[in-house]
Each structure stands twice: as structure tokens, then as C-alpha cells.
Short mmCIF file of C-alpha atoms and ligand atoms in Angstrom, two decimals:
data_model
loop_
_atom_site.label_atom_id
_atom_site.label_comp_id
_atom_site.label_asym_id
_atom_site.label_seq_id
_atom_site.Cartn_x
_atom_site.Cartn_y
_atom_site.Cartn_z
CA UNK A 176 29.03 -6.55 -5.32
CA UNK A 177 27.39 -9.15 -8.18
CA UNK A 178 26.22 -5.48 -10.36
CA UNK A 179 29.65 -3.96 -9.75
CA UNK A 180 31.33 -6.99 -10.16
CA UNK A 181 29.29 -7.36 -13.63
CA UNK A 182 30.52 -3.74 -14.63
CA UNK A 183 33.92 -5.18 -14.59
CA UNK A 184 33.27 -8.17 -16.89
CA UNK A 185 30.64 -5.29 -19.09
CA UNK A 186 27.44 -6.51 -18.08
CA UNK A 187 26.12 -2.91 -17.30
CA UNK A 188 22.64 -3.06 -16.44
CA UNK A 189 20.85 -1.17 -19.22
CA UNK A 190 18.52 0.45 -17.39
CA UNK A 191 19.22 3.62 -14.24
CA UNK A 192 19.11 3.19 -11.15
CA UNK A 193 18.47 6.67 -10.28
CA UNK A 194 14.93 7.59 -10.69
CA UNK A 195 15.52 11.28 -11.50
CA UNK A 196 17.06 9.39 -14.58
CA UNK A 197 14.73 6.32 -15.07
CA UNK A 198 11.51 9.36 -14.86
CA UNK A 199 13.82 11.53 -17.95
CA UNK A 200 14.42 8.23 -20.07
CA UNK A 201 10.85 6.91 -19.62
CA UNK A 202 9.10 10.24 -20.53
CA UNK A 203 10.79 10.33 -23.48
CA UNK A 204 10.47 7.54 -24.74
CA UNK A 205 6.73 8.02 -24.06
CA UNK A 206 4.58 10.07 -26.46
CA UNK A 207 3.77 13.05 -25.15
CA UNK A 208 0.01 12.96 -24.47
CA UNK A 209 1.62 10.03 -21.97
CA UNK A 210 3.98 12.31 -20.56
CA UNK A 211 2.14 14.89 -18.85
CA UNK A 212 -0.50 12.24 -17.86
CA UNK A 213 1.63 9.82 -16.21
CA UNK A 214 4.29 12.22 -14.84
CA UNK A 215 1.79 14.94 -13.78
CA UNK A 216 -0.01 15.98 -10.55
CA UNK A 217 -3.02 18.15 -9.37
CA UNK A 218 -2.74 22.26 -8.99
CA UNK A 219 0.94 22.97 -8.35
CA UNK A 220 2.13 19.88 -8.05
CA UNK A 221 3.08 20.46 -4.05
CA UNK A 222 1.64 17.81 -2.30
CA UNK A 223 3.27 15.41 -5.22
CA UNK A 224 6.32 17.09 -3.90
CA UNK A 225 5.35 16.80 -0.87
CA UNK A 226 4.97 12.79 -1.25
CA UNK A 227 8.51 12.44 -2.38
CA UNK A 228 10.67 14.86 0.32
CA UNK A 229 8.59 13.97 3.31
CA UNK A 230 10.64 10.47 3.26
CA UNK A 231 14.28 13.02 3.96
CA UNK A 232 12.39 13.97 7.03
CA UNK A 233 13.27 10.84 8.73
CA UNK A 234 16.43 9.64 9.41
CA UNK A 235 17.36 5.69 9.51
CA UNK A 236 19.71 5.34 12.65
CA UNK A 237 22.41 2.35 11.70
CA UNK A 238 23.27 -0.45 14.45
CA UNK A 239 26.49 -2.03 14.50
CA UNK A 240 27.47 -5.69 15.60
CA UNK A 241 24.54 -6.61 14.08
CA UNK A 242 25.16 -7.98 10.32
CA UNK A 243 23.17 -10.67 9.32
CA UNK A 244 24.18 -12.49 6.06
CA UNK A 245 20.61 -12.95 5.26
CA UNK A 246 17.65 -10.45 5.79
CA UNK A 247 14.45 -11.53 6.18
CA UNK A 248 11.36 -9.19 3.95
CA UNK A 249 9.03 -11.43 3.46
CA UNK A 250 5.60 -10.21 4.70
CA UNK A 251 1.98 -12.40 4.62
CA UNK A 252 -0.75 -10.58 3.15
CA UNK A 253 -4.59 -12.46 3.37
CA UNK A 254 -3.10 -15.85 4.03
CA UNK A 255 -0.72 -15.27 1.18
CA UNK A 256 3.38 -15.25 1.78
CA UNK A 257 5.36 -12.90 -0.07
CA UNK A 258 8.84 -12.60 -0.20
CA UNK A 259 9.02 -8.84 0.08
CA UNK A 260 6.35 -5.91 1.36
CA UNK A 261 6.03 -4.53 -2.11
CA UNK A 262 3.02 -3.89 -4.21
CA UNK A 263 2.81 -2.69 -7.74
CA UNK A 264 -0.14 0.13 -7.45
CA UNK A 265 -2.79 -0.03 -9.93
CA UNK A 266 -1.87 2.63 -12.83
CA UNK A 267 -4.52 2.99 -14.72
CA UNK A 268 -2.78 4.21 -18.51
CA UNK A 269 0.06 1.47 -17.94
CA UNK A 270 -1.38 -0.46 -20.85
CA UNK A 271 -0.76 2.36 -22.87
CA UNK A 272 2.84 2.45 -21.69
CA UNK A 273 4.63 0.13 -23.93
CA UNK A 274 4.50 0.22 -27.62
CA UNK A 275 2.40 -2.47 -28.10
CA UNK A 276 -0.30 -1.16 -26.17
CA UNK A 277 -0.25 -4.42 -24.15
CA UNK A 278 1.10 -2.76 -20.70
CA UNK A 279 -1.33 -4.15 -18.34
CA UNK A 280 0.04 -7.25 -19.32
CA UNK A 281 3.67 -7.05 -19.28
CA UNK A 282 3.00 -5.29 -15.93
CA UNK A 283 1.49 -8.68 -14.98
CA UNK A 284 4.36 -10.59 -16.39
CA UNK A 285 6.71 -7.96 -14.29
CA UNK A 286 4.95 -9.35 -11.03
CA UNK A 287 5.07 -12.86 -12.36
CA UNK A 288 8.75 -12.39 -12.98
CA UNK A 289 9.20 -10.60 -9.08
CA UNK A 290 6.65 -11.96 -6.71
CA UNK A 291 5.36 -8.56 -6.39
CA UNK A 292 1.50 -8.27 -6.67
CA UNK A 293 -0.07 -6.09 -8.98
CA UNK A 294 -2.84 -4.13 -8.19
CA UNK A 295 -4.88 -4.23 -11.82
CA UNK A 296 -6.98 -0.84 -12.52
CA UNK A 297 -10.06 -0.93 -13.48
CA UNK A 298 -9.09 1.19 -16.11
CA UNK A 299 -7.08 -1.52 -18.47
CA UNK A 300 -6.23 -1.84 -21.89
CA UNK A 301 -6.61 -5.74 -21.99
CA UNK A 302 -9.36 -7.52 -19.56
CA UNK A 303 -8.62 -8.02 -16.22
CA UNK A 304 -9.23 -11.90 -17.10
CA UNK A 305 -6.30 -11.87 -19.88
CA UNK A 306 -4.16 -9.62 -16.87
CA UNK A 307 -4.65 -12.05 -14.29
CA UNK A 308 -3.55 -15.16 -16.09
CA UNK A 309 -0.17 -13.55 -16.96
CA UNK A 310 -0.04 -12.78 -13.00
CA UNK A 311 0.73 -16.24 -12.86
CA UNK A 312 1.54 -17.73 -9.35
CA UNK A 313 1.50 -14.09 -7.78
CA UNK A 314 -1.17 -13.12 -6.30
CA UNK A 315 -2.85 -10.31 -7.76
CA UNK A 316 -5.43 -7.43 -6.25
CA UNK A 317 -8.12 -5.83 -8.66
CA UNK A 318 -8.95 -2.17 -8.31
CA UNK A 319 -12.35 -0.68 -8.60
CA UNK A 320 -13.43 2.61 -9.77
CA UNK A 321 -17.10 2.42 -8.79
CA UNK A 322 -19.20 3.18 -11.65
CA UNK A 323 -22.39 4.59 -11.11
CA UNK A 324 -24.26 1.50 -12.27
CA UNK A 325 -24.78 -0.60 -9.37
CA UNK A 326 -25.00 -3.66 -11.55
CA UNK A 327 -21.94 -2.59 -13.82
CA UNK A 328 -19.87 -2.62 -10.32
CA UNK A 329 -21.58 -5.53 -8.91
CA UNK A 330 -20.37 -7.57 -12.78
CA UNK A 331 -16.48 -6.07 -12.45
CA UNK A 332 -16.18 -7.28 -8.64
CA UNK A 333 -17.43 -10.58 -9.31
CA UNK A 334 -15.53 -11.07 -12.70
CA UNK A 335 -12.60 -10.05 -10.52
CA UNK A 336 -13.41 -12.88 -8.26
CA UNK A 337 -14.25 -15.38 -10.75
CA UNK A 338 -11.14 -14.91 -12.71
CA UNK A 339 -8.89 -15.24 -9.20
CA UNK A 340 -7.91 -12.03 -7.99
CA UNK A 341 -7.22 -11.81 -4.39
CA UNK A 342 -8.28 -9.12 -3.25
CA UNK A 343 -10.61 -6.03 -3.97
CA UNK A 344 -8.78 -2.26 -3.46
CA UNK A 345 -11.79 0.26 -3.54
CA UNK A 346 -10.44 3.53 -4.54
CA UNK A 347 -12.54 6.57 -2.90
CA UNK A 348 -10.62 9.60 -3.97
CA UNK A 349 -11.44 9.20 -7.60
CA UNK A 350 -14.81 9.72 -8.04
CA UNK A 351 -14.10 12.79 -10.42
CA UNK A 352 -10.92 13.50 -12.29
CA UNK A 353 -8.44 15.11 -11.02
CA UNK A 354 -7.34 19.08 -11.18
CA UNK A 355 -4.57 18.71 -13.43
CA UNK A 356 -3.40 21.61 -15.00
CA UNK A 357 -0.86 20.04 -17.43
CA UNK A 358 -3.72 17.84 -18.93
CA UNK A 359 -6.46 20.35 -17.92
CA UNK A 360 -4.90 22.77 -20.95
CA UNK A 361 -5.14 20.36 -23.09
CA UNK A 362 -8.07 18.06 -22.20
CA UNK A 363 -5.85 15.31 -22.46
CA UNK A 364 -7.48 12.77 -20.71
CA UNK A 365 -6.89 9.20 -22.34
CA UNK A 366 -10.29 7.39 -21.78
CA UNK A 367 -12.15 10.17 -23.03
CA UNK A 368 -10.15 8.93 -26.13
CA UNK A 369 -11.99 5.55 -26.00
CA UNK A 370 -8.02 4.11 -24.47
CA UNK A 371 -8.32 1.52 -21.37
CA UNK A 372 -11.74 0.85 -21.71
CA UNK A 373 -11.35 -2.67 -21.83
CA UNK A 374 -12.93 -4.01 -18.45
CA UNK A 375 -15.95 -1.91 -19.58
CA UNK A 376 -16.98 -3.04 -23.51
CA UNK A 377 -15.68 -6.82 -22.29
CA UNK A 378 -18.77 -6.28 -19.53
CA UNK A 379 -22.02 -7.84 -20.35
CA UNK A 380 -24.00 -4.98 -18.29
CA UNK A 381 -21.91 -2.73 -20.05
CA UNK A 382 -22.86 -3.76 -23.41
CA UNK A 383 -26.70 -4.10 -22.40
CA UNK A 384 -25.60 -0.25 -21.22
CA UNK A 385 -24.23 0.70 -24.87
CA UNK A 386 -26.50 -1.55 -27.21
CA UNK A 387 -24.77 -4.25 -29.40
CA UNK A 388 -22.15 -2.73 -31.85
CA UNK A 389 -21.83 0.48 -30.13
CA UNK A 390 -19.79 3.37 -32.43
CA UNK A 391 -16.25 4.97 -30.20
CA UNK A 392 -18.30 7.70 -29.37
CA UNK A 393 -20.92 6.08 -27.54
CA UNK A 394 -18.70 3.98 -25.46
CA UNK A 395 -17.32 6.87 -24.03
CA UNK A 396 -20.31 8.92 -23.18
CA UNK A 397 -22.04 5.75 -21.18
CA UNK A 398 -18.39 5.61 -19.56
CA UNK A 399 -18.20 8.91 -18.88
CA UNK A 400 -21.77 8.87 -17.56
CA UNK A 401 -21.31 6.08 -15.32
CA UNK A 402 -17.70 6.65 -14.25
CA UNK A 403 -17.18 8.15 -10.63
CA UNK A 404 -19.48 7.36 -7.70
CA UNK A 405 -19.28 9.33 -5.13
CA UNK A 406 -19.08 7.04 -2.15
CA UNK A 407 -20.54 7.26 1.18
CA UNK A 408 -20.52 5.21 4.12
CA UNK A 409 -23.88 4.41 3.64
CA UNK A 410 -22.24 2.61 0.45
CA UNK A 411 -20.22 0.13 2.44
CA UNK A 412 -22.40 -2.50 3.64
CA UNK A 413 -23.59 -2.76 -0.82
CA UNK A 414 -20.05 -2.77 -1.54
CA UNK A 415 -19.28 -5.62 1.32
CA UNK A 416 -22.04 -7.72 -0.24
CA UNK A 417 -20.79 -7.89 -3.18
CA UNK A 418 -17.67 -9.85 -2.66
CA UNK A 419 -16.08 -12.75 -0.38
CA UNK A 420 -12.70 -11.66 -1.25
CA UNK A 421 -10.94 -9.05 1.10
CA UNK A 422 -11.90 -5.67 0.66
CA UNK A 423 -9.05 -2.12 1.41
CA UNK A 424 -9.94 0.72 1.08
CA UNK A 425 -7.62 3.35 -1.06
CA UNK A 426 -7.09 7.30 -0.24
CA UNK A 427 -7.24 6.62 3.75
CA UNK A 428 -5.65 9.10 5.38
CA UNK A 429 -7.43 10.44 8.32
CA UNK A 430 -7.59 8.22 11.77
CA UNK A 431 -10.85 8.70 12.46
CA UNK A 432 -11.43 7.00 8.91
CA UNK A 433 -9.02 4.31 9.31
CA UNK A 434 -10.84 3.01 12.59
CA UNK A 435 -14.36 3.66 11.35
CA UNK A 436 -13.47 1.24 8.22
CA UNK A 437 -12.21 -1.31 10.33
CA UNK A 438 -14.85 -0.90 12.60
CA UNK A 439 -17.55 -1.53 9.60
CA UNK A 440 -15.38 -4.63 8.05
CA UNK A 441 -13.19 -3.60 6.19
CA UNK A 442 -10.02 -5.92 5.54
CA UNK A 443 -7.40 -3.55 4.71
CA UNK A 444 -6.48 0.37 4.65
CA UNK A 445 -4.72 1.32 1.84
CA UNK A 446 -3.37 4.72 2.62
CA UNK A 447 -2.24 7.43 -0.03
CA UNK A 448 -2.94 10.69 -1.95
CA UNK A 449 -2.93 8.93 -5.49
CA UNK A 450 0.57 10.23 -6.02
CA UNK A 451 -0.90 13.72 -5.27
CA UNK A 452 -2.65 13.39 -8.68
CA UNK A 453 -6.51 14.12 -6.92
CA UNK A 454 -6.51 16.93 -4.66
CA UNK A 455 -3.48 19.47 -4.42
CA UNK A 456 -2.32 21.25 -1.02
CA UNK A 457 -2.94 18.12 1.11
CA UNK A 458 0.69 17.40 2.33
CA UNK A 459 2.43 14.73 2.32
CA UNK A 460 0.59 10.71 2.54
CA UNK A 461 3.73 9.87 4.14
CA UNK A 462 2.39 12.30 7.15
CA UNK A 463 -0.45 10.67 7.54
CA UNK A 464 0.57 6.82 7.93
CA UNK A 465 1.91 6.93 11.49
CA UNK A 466 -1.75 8.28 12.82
CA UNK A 467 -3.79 5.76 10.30
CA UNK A 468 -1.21 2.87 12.03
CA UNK A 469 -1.92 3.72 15.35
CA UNK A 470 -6.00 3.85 14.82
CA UNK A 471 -5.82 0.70 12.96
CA UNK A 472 -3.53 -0.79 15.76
CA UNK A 473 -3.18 -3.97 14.10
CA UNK A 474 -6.93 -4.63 13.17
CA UNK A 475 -6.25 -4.79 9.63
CA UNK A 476 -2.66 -4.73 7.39
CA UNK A 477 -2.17 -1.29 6.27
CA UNK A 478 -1.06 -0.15 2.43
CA UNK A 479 0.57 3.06 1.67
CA UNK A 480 1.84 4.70 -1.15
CA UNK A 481 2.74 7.95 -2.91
CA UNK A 482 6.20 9.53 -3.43
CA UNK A 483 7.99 5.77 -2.50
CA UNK A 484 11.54 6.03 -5.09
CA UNK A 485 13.57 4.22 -3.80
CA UNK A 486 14.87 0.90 -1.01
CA UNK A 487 15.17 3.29 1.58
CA UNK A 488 11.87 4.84 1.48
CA UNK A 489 10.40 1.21 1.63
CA UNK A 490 12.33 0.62 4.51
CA UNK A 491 11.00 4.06 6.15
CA UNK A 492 7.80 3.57 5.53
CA UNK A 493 7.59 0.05 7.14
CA UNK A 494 9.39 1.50 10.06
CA UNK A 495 6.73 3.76 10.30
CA UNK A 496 3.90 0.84 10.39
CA UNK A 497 3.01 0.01 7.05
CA UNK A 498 2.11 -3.67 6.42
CA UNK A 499 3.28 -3.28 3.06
CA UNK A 500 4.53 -0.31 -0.31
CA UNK A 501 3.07 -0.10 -3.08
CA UNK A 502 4.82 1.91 -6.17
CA UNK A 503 3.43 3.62 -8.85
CA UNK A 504 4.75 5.54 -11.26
CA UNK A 505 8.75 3.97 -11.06
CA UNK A 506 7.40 0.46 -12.20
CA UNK A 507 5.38 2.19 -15.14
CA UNK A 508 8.84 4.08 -16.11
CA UNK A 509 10.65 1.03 -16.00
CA UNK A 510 8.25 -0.76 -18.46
CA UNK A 511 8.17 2.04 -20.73
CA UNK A 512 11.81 2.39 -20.91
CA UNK A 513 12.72 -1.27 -21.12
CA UNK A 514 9.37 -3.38 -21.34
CA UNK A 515 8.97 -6.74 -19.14
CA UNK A 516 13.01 -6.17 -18.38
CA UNK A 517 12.77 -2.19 -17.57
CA UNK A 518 10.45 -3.24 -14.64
CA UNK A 519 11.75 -6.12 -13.51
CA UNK A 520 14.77 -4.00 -12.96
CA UNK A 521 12.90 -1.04 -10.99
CA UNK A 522 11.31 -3.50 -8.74
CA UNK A 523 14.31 -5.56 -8.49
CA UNK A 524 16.02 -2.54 -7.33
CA UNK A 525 13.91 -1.70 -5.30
CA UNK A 526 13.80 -5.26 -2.79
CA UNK A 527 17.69 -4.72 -3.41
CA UNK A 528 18.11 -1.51 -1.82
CA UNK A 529 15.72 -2.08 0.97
CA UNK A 530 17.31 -5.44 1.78
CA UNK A 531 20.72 -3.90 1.56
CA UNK A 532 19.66 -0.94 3.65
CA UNK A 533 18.39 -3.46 6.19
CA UNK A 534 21.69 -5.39 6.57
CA UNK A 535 24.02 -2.14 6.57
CA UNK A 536 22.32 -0.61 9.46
CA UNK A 537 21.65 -4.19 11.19
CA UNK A 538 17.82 -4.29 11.24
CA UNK A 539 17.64 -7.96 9.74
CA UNK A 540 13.99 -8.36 9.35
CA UNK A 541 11.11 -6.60 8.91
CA UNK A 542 9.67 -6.58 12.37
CA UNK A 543 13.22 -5.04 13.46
CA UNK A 544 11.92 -1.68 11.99
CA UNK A 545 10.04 -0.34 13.99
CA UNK A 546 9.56 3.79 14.90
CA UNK A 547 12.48 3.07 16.92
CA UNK A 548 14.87 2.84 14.10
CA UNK A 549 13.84 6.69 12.82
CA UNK A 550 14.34 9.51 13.81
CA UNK A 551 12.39 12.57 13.38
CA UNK A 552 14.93 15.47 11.79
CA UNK A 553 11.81 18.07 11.78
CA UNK A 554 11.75 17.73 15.91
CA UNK A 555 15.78 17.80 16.26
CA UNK A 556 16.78 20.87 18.26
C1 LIG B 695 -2.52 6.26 -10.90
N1 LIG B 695 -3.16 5.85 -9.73
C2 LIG B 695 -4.31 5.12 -9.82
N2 LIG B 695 -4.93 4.67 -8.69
C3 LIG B 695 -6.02 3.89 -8.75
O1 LIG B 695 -6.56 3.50 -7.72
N3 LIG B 695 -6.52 3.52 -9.98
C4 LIG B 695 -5.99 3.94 -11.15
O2 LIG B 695 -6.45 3.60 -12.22
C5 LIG B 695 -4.87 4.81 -11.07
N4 LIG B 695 -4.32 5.33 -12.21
C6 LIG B 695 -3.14 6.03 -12.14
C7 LIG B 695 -2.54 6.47 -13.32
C8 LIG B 695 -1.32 7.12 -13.25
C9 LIG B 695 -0.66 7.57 -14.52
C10 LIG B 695 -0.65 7.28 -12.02
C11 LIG B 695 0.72 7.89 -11.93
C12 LIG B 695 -1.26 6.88 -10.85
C13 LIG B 695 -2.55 6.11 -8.41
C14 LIG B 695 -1.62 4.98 -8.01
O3 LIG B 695 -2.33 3.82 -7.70
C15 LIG B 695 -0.80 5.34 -6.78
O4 LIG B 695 -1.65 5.75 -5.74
C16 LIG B 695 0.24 6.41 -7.04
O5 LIG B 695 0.81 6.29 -8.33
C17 LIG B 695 1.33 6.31 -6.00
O6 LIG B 695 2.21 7.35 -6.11
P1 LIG B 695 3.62 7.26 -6.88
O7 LIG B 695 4.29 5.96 -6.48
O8 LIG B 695 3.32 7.34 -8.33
O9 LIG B 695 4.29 8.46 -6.33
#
């Protein structure tokens, strides 16, 4: 009522609400090596499809006599209370997002501003020190991209955990880039650029890696040769060692993964298909969260993302057992369109919608929505 209300008196938000809108408005306002990058998926785009319809499959089923004036969506994450289940996921070119080339940190100042983590890349355009700071009282995750260089991963973990990040998200599905035929065409690929390289020349081992005053060129080439380990599970106990701080894993989708992971310590699962950006024709992530839930069975909190637009998708995808949503590419729109404000707005929206959803169709708190609550339209007769 407040936002219609504040049409009445002109205070039109200046930002959409509708992401179809928010996506058009950002990209343009992007330039266009950005635009195909950010917006862009792997082969034909389906399973980045995929992530966004599979949420129409299921069906929210409203209860009456049950309004509550207040809902209740705060979660607890690693000893940590948050007042809703979102996450911002790590974006790797969001520093490159707003004008001043500073995105990683107005992304920061965005969960500052909300409450909502941020998941930092590993790929930033400031250093994930400077990030964290403007984090301020939210708690923030760090990313990794596993280079190569045992010692070069070993320095970004515990500069992560020196500078008081929370948590460490592993990302396995990212070991090379991925097929992307927009960018393919035109070997756009920003780090190959020298752009969000700043975690890696601000590392000591990386400079020993480079030599002092290294030219553009050869700070790319001993990225590029470093970048992208291909993980094993023989690679978990290293990775374990190198860090008190919880560890998730990112990319789980398969059960049998899920419980092997918790089964060899891991803290968290972080399920998704990078926004179907990696590996094309793999269906929806959205599929796969009930089964990773249900092998998990409530070892270990549970992540997803890809394809989450909107309050009601949140709301589905706790219902179907996710701890907590992360978003990806909405939040980066919303700080390319409108800076620190334009995603504030896009995660303020979000909670909104979610916590609206929740009181319209009387499930008041989070532990209300369970599988119960959905219904599956793909098995209605
Ligand atoms: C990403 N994602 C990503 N993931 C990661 O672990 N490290 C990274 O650096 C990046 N970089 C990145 C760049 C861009 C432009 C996008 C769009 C995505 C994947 C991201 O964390 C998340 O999994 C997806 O964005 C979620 O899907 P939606 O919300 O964008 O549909």
C-alpha cells in the first residue's frame, strides 16, 4: 500500500519492478561487451531458460483464515541471524557494472544497506579486503575459483579469512570457461582484458608468480595459466585444510554428490547451474533441489540459485527445501541501472514480494513452507 500510496503523492520508484524491464534498462545502459557477458548463457541458452520457467511448474496453494500481520523470514546461517533467506551470488564482472568501475563495492554497500550477504568473486575489480569492509555489519561469503597454484589458493582463502569473511563458497563447475556462443564470436571475455584481476596482482604469491612490475600482458597469461583447477575429490581434504571458516560447495546438483560432500565435511551445498552460463542442455537447477534436500536431509543448510526473478520464486524454492536464495544477475541489473539505489531496490523487492506472498496465502513463516504448500502442475491429470 506504502509504494502505491507514494504513487499518489509522486514518489514513483525510479527503478521497474518487472525484471523483463529492469534486464532491458540495465543492458542498455551497459556497454555492450557487458551485455552479452552478463546477460548471456552457454549453447542455446535452454537450460538458462530452463532455470527461469521451471519455477511456473509449481503452483503456491493459498490458505485462508490465516493472515498474520507480521511474517517471519528470517533464517540463521553459520551462527549468523539474518532477517531474510536471501543471498547476493558472487558475479564475477559486477565491478565492471557501474560506471565507476567500483561495482564490487557498491554491491557490498547494497548488502550493507539490506542485510543480504554477498557472496564476493574471486574475480573482483577492487580487493576482496576493500569489498569486505564496505560489507559492513553483514556478513559476507568469499568465492573461490581455484587456481592452479596451490599456494596462490591457499593465500586467497586465508586473506579471505583474515580480512573477515564468513564463509568460503568453492565453485566446481568453473574450472574452464564456459561455451558461450554470444561471447565465443567475439572472444569477449573480460579478464582476458586484464578487468577483475584485482584479488590476483593484490596477491603476494601472485606477484612472486608475475615478477615485480609485471606489463598487462603478463598478468594475464600467469592468470590464464593458473586459472581453473579441475577439482577432484581427492582435492577436498587440501581444500578443508586450508580454512577454519565454513566451507559449500557450488554447482551441486546430483544426490549422490550432495551426501558424499556432507559425508567428507563439508558445511554447506550450494546448489545451481551458474545461471546456465557453464554447461548447456542440463535442465533446470530448480529440478534438482528437491533430490539434493532430501540426501542432505538436514546435515548441512542448502544454497540454490539460478533463474530466481522474483518474491515468489524465493518463496518456491524454500518450499522446496532450500535453506536459503541466492540471486544473480537481477541485483547486478539493478546496480547498473541505478547504482547503490538500483539494487537496493531489486533486493528490496525481492524480501517484499516474498513476504507479501507469504501473508496473502497465510504461510507466516518460513518453516510454514514446506512441499506441502506446492503443488506439482507437471503431475496434474
Ligand atoms: C556469474 N556467476 C558466478 N559464479 C561464481 O561462482 N563466481 C563468479 O565469479 C561468477 N561470475 C558470474 C558472472 C556473471 C555475469 C553471471 C551472470 C553469473 C554465477 C552466479 O554466482 C550464479 O550462480 C548465477 O548468476 C545464478 O543465476 P541467475 O540468478 O543469474 O539466474
Amino acid at each position: 500500500l506504502e509504494l502505491y500510496l507514494g504513487a499518489l503523492s509522486g514518489t514513483l520508484p525510479p527503478h521497474p519492478f518487472d525484471h523483463a524491464e529492469l534486464e532491458a534498462n540495465a543492458l542498455a545502459a551497459l556497454p555492450p561487451e557487458l551485455r552479452t557477458y552478463v546477460a548471456g548463457g552457454s549453447g542455446t541458452e535452454g537450460t538458462q531458460r530452463a532455470n527461469v520457467s521451471a519455477f511456473e511448474r509449481w503452483a503456491l496453494v493459498p490458505r485462508m483464515l490465516n493472515a498474520h500481520a507480521e511474517r517471519d523470514l528470517s533464517i540463521e546461517l553459520f551462527g549468523k541471524a539474518l532477517t531474510s533467506p536471501l543471498l547476493m551470488a558472487p558475479v564475477g564482472v559486477v565491478g565492471l557494472c557501474t560506471p565507476d568501475q567500483h561495482g564490487d563495492i557498491h554491491a557490498a554497500e547494497v548488502s550493507a544497506a539490506t542485510g543480504v550477504p554477498l557472496i564476493g568473486s574471486t574475480l573482483m575489480s577492487d580487493p576482496l579486503e576493500d569489498v569486505v569492509v564496505a560489507t559492513g555489519d553483514t556478513p559476507a561469503w568469499f568465492q573461490l575459483y581455484t587456481p592452479k597454484n596451490r599456494e596462490l589458493a591457499a593465500s586467497l582463502v586465508s586473506r579471505a579469512e583474515a580480512a573477515g569473511y564468513d564463509a568460503i563458497v568453492i565453485t566446481l563447475d568453473t574450472w574452464v570457461p564456459g561455451w558461450r556462443p554470444r561471447d565465443l564470436a567475439s572472444g569477449n571475455f573480460p579478464q582476458l582484458r586484464g578487468k577483475a584481476l584485482a584479488n590476483y596482482t593484490s596477491d603476494p604469491v601472485f606477484q612472486e608468480m608475475t615478477g615485480p612490475d609485471p606489463d598487462p600482458s603478463t598478468v594475464v597469461f600467469t592468470w590464464a595459466g593458473t586459472f581453473g583447477n579441475p577439482l577432484t575429490w581427492d582435492d577436498l581434504p587440501w581444500l578443508r585444510s586450508l580454512t577454519s571458516l565454513p566451507i559449500l560447495l557450488k554447482g551441486i546438483c546430483h544426490p549422490d554428490d550432495a551426501r558424499r560432500a556432507i559425508d567428507e565435511g563439508v558445511d554447506g551445498i550450494y546448489c545451481s547451474n551458474h545461471g546456465g552460463r557453464q554447461a548447456d542442455g542440463g535442465g533446470a537447477a530448480l529440478d534438482w533441489l528437491p533430490g539434493v534436500v532430501d540426501a542432505v536431509d538436514g546435515r548441512a543448510p542448502v544454497v540454490f540459485d539460478s533463474g530466481v526473478r522474483t518474491g515468489a520464486d524465493v518463496v518456491k524454492a524454500i518450499a522446496l527445501g532450500a535453506t536459503a536464495v541466492a540471486v544473480g544477475r537481477p541485483y547486478v541489473y539493478g546496480l547498473a541501472l541505478g547504482g547503490v539505489p538500483g539494487g537496493v531496490h531489486v533486493i528490496r523487492s525481492l524480501q517484499a514480494e516474498a513476504d507479501l506472498i507469504m501473508g496473502v496465502d497465510g504461510y507466516p513463516t518460513l518453516s510454514d513452507l514446506t512441499r506441502d504448500a506446492l503443488v506439482d502442475q507437471h503431475r496434474r491429470s
